[in-house]
């Protein structure tokens, strides 16, 4: 900074103001300082800045799987909000493993991130209590925290699933299968609850052979679909509980002699071209809302933890409007 100040013919405080974007510097002086910075290759020492201000200007994002298309727009939205606040985003995948989630979260805290956005894999987040008390603001997304009170931003999984199944019922279906994710996952159980509510609203019984929760691996989903379509009274429609289930179901149901209606939760790539009816949630809005909430907390916004629930949309494209063949 002394070299920059000498070259630009200004004081150290003026260099500091320019580097940190503070007011009180004339355009001509700022230009001279910037030219000196570029000529000398000066870079701000963020480690020293952290020691002085107590903030790292960074936040952490812990996702289930960075490779899942659902998390791409969510992560991008968080990054855009962070950038607007002059902060760096650091993210990682928990692989739906509670131990990995805790390891990642605590590693980010050890690097003194100012705040965290977490899509939880586990069901007990008391390990975060010391960090939250120490000032690490935390917002949960897609699923609520377990055994602690914290801000959370969700999609209406129950209402979305209820609307999707009601849509199938409105098109004449009475035997509707539900294939969802692991029963320990909040969104899976909420979507199953929505399925059951829609069936109950219509006065329709649910044969438990029509319900399958578990891994979203293609092998497991294939077996579940096969079981539902076998026997003397197979299902005539399937509600897929998330994007990965939908992709496998589309492959299995394509080209069948007797068409099976399909509605999926989560939009998927090319769904509009393939004519796949979905319940769409806005992943970008989830990320943006969570990040904005986090930065409000970082600005010392007081108040009790809040639960924000975003609405979903039914996008009718053809697969969910197929009438039952029998």
CSV table of N, CA, C and O in Angstrom, one decimal, residues 195-242:
chain,number,residue,atom,x,y,z
A,195,UNK,N,-50.1,-37.0,-2.0
A,195,UNK,CA,-50.7,-38.1,-2.8
A,195,UNK,C,-51.9,-38.7,-2.0
A,195,UNK,O,-53.0,-38.9,-2.6
A,196,UNK,N,-51.7,-39.1,-0.8
A,196,UNK,CA,-52.7,-39.7,0.0
A,196,UNK,C,-53.9,-38.7,0.2
A,196,UNK,O,-55.1,-39.1,0.2
A,197,UNK,N,-53.6,-37.4,0.4
A,197,UNK,CA,-54.7,-36.5,0.6
A,197,UNK,C,-55.5,-36.3,-0.6
A,197,UNK,O,-56.8,-36.2,-0.6
A,198,UNK,N,-54.9,-36.3,-1.8
A,198,UNK,CA,-55.7,-36.2,-3.1
A,198,UNK,C,-56.6,-37.4,-3.3
A,198,UNK,O,-57.7,-37.3,-3.7
A,199,UNK,N,-56.0,-38.6,-3.0
A,199,UNK,CA,-56.8,-39.8,-3.1
A,199,UNK,C,-58.0,-39.8,-2.1
A,199,UNK,O,-59.1,-40.1,-2.5
A,200,UNK,N,-57.7,-39.3,-0.9
A,200,UNK,CA,-58.8,-39.3,0.1
A,200,UNK,C,-59.9,-38.2,-0.3
A,200,UNK,O,-61.1,-38.5,-0.2
A,201,UNK,N,-59.4,-37.1,-0.9
A,201,UNK,CA,-60.3,-36.0,-1.3
A,201,UNK,C,-61.3,-36.6,-2.3
A,201,UNK,O,-62.5,-36.2,-2.4
A,202,UNK,N,-60.8,-37.5,-3.2
A,202,UNK,CA,-61.6,-38.1,-4.2
A,202,UNK,C,-62.4,-39.3,-3.8
A,202,UNK,O,-63.1,-39.9,-4.6
A,203,UNK,N,-62.2,-39.7,-2.5
A,203,UNK,CA,-62.9,-40.9,-2.0
A,203,UNK,C,-62.3,-42.2,-2.6
A,203,UNK,O,-63.1,-43.2,-2.7
A,204,UNK,N,-61.1,-42.2,-3.0
A,204,UNK,CA,-60.4,-43.4,-3.6
A,204,UNK,C,-59.6,-44.1,-2.6
A,204,UNK,O,-58.8,-43.5,-1.8
A,205,UNK,N,-59.6,-45.4,-2.6
A,205,UNK,CA,-58.8,-46.2,-1.7
A,205,UNK,C,-57.3,-46.2,-2.2
A,205,UNK,O,-57.1,-46.0,-3.4
A,206,UNK,N,-56.4,-46.4,-1.3
A,206,UNK,CA,-55.0,-46.6,-1.7
A,206,UNK,C,-54.5,-48.0,-1.4
A,206,UNK,O,-54.5,-48.4,-0.2
A,207,UNK,N,-54.2,-48.7,-2.4
A,207,UNK,CA,-53.6,-50.1,-2.3
A,207,UNK,C,-52.1,-49.8,-2.0
A,207,UNK,O,-51.4,-49.2,-2.8
A,208,UNK,N,-51.7,-50.4,-0.8
A,208,UNK,CA,-50.3,-50.1,-0.5
A,208,UNK,C,-49.3,-50.6,-1.5
A,208,UNK,O,-48.1,-50.2,-1.5
A,209,UNK,N,-49.7,-51.5,-2.4
A,209,UNK,CA,-48.8,-52.0,-3.4
A,209,UNK,C,-48.6,-50.9,-4.5
A,209,UNK,O,-47.7,-51.1,-5.3
A,210,UNK,N,-49.4,-49.9,-4.4
A,210,UNK,CA,-49.2,-48.7,-5.3
A,210,UNK,C,-48.2,-47.7,-4.8
A,210,UNK,O,-47.9,-46.7,-5.5
A,211,UNK,N,-47.7,-47.9,-3.6
A,211,UNK,CA,-46.8,-46.9,-3.0
A,211,UNK,C,-45.4,-47.5,-2.8
A,211,UNK,O,-45.3,-48.6,-2.3
A,212,UNK,N,-44.4,-46.8,-3.3
A,212,UNK,CA,-43.0,-47.3,-3.1
A,212,UNK,C,-42.1,-46.1,-2.8
A,212,UNK,O,-42.0,-45.2,-3.6
A,213,UNK,N,-41.4,-46.2,-1.7
A,213,UNK,CA,-40.4,-45.2,-1.3
A,213,UNK,C,-39.1,-46.0,-1.2
A,213,UNK,O,-39.0,-47.1,-0.8
A,214,UNK,N,-38.0,-45.3,-1.5
A,214,UNK,CA,-36.7,-45.9,-1.4
A,214,UNK,C,-35.7,-45.1,-2.3
A,214,UNK,O,-35.9,-44.0,-2.6
A,215,UNK,N,-34.6,-45.8,-2.6
A,215,UNK,CA,-33.6,-45.2,-3.4
A,215,UNK,C,-34.1,-44.8,-4.8
A,215,UNK,O,-35.0,-45.4,-5.3
A,216,UNK,N,-33.5,-43.7,-5.3
A,216,UNK,CA,-34.0,-43.2,-6.6
A,216,UNK,C,-33.1,-43.9,-7.7
A,216,UNK,O,-33.2,-43.4,-8.9
A,217,UNK,N,-32.3,-44.9,-7.4
A,217,UNK,CA,-31.5,-45.5,-8.4
A,217,UNK,C,-32.4,-46.2,-9.4
A,217,UNK,O,-33.5,-46.7,-9.1
A,218,UNK,N,-32.0,-46.2,-10.7
A,218,UNK,CA,-32.9,-46.7,-11.8
A,218,UNK,C,-33.3,-48.1,-11.5
A,218,UNK,O,-34.4,-48.5,-11.8
A,219,UNK,N,-32.4,-49.0,-10.9
A,219,UNK,CA,-32.8,-50.4,-10.7
A,219,UNK,C,-34.0,-50.5,-9.7
A,219,UNK,O,-34.9,-51.3,-10.0
A,220,UNK,N,-34.0,-49.7,-8.7
A,220,UNK,CA,-35.0,-49.7,-7.7
A,220,UNK,C,-36.3,-49.2,-8.3
A,220,UNK,O,-37.4,-49.8,-8.1
A,221,UNK,N,-36.2,-48.1,-9.0
A,221,UNK,CA,-37.4,-47.5,-9.6
A,221,UNK,C,-38.0,-48.4,-10.7
A,221,UNK,O,-39.2,-48.6,-10.8
A,222,UNK,N,-37.2,-49.1,-11.4
A,222,UNK,CA,-37.6,-50.0,-12.5
A,222,UNK,C,-38.4,-51.1,-11.8
A,222,UNK,O,-39.5,-51.5,-12.3
A,223,UNK,N,-37.9,-51.7,-10.7
A,223,UNK,CA,-38.6,-52.8,-10.0
A,223,UNK,C,-40.0,-52.3,-9.5
A,223,UNK,O,-41.0,-53.0,-9.6
A,224,UNK,N,-40.0,-51.1,-9.0
A,224,UNK,CA,-41.2,-50.5,-8.4
A,224,UNK,C,-42.3,-50.3,-9.5
A,224,UNK,O,-43.5,-50.7,-9.3
A,225,UNK,N,-41.9,-49.8,-10.6
A,225,UNK,CA,-42.8,-49.6,-11.7
A,225,UNK,C,-43.3,-50.9,-12.3
A,225,UNK,O,-44.5,-51.1,-12.5
A,226,UNK,N,-42.4,-51.9,-12.4
A,226,UNK,CA,-42.8,-53.2,-12.9
A,226,UNK,C,-43.8,-53.8,-12.0
A,226,UNK,O,-44.8,-54.4,-12.5
A,227,UNK,N,-43.6,-53.7,-10.7
A,227,UNK,CA,-44.6,-54.3,-9.7
A,227,UNK,C,-46.0,-53.7,-9.8
A,227,UNK,O,-47.0,-54.3,-9.8
A,228,UNK,N,-46.0,-52.3,-10.0
A,228,UNK,CA,-47.2,-51.6,-10.1
A,228,UNK,C,-48.0,-51.9,-11.4
A,228,UNK,O,-49.2,-51.8,-11.4
A,229,UNK,N,-47.3,-52.2,-12.4
A,229,UNK,CA,-47.9,-52.5,-13.7
A,229,UNK,C,-48.3,-54.0,-13.9
A,229,UNK,O,-48.8,-54.3,-15.0
A,230,UNK,N,-48.0,-54.8,-13.0
A,230,UNK,CA,-48.3,-56.2,-13.1
A,230,UNK,C,-49.6,-56.6,-12.4
A,230,UNK,O,-50.1,-55.8,-11.6
A,231,UNK,N,-50.0,-57.8,-12.6
A,231,UNK,CA,-51.2,-58.3,-11.9
A,231,UNK,C,-52.5,-57.9,-12.7
A,231,UNK,O,-52.5,-57.2,-13.7
A,232,UNK,N,-53.6,-58.4,-12.2
A,232,UNK,CA,-54.9,-58.2,-12.9
A,232,UNK,C,-55.4,-56.7,-12.8
A,232,UNK,O,-56.3,-56.4,-13.7
A,233,UNK,N,-55.0,-55.9,-11.9
A,233,UNK,CA,-55.5,-54.6,-11.8
A,233,UNK,C,-54.3,-53.6,-11.6
A,233,UNK,O,-54.1,-53.0,-10.5
A,234,UNK,N,-53.5,-53.4,-12.7
A,234,UNK,CA,-52.3,-52.6,-12.6
A,234,UNK,C,-52.7,-51.1,-12.5
A,234,UNK,O,-53.9,-50.7,-12.8
A,235,UNK,N,-51.8,-50.3,-12.0
A,235,UNK,CA,-52.1,-48.8,-12.0
A,235,UNK,C,-52.2,-48.3,-13.4
A,235,UNK,O,-51.6,-48.9,-14.4
A,236,UNK,N,-52.9,-47.3,-13.6
A,236,UNK,CA,-53.1,-46.6,-14.9
A,236,UNK,C,-52.3,-45.3,-15.0
A,236,UNK,O,-52.3,-44.7,-16.1
A,237,UNK,N,-51.8,-44.9,-13.9
A,237,UNK,CA,-51.0,-43.6,-13.8
A,237,UNK,C,-50.0,-43.7,-12.7
A,237,UNK,O,-50.1,-44.5,-11.8
A,238,UNK,N,-48.9,-42.9,-12.9
A,238,UNK,CA,-47.8,-42.9,-11.9
A,238,UNK,C,-47.5,-41.5,-11.6
A,238,UNK,O,-47.4,-40.6,-12.5
A,239,UNK,N,-47.4,-41.2,-10.3
A,239,UNK,CA,-46.9,-39.9,-9.8
A,239,UNK,C,-45.4,-40.1,-9.3
A,239,UNK,O,-45.2,-40.9,-8.4
A,240,UNK,N,-44.5,-39.5,-10.0
A,240,UNK,CA,-43.1,-39.6,-9.7
A,240,UNK,C,-42.6,-38.5,-8.7
A,240,UNK,O,-42.8,-37.4,-8.9
A,241,UNK,N,-42.0,-39.0,-7.6
A,241,UNK,CA,-41.8,-38.1,-6.5
A,241,UNK,C,-40.6,-37.1,-6.7
A,241,UNK,O,-40.5,-36.1,-5.9
A,242,UNK,N,-39.7,-37.3,-7.6
A,242,UNK,CA,-38.7,-36.3,-7.9
A,242,UNK,C,-38.1,-36.4,-9.3
A,242,UNK,O,-38.6,-37.4,-10.1
